[in-house]
């Protein structure tokens, strides 16, 4: 993930899905307040990050099943 996403994108995805080190899921509104941006901007960043990951997997010949993360709980 580190080679594909910048720190902000990575943190937003981790917060949205409750991936370690975050112990719960956060709403776009909650994350937006932390970053000082709107919930719509958080949603756009989340979508952009997911697309980046999908392209990375496709370009590297990985299926969704083969794609594992070291950050998953």
XYZ file of C-alpha atoms in Angstrom:
73
model
C 0.000 0.000 0.000
C 2.826 2.396 0.871
C 4.138 2.439 -2.689
C 0.693 3.208 -4.169
C -1.049 5.583 -1.762
C 0.135 8.737 -0.067
C -0.138 8.984 3.725
C -3.449 10.871 3.702
C -5.125 8.394 1.331
C -3.857 5.450 3.353
C -5.059 6.907 6.668
C -8.481 7.729 5.260
C -8.980 4.173 3.985
C -7.737 2.718 7.265
C -10.120 4.948 9.238
C -13.105 4.246 6.968
C -12.675 0.469 7.279
C -11.330 0.204 10.833
C -7.979 -1.236 9.769
C -5.207 -1.267 12.375
C -4.184 1.025 14.090
C -7.783 2.295 14.127
C -10.108 0.245 16.316
C -13.386 1.328 14.750
C -14.760 2.660 11.497
C -15.185 6.396 10.995
C -17.712 8.252 8.862
C -16.659 10.640 6.121
C -18.007 13.460 8.268
C -15.841 12.468 11.270
C -12.719 12.154 9.141
C -13.501 15.440 7.419
C -13.582 17.204 10.778
C -10.181 15.736 11.686
C -8.646 16.880 8.378
C -10.552 20.165 8.193
C -12.284 19.338 4.904
C -15.819 18.430 3.843
C -17.214 14.906 3.899
C -17.488 15.127 0.112
C -13.742 15.721 -0.154
C -13.070 12.682 2.063
C -15.367 10.620 -0.147
C -13.485 11.794 -3.269
C -10.132 10.918 -1.676
C -11.470 7.479 -0.697
C -12.688 6.789 -4.247
C -9.394 7.971 -5.742
C -7.405 5.744 -3.367
C -9.526 2.693 -4.215
C -9.009 3.321 -7.925
C -5.253 3.630 -7.427
C -5.184 0.283 -5.611
C -7.320 -1.408 -8.258
C -5.048 -0.155 -11.055
C -1.998 -1.282 -9.111
C -3.454 -4.792 -8.750
C -4.451 -5.001 -12.395
C -1.080 -3.741 -13.617
C 0.759 -6.261 -11.451
C -1.385 -9.224 -12.447
C -2.889 -9.757 -9.023
C -6.414 -10.954 -8.459
C -8.441 -9.612 -5.557
C -7.935 -12.939 -3.784
C -4.143 -12.760 -4.156
C -3.975 -9.189 -2.912
C -3.224 -9.301 0.795
C -2.162 -6.472 3.039
C 0.235 -6.484 5.933
C -2.059 -3.986 7.696
C -5.177 -6.136 7.996
C -6.201 -6.992 11.572
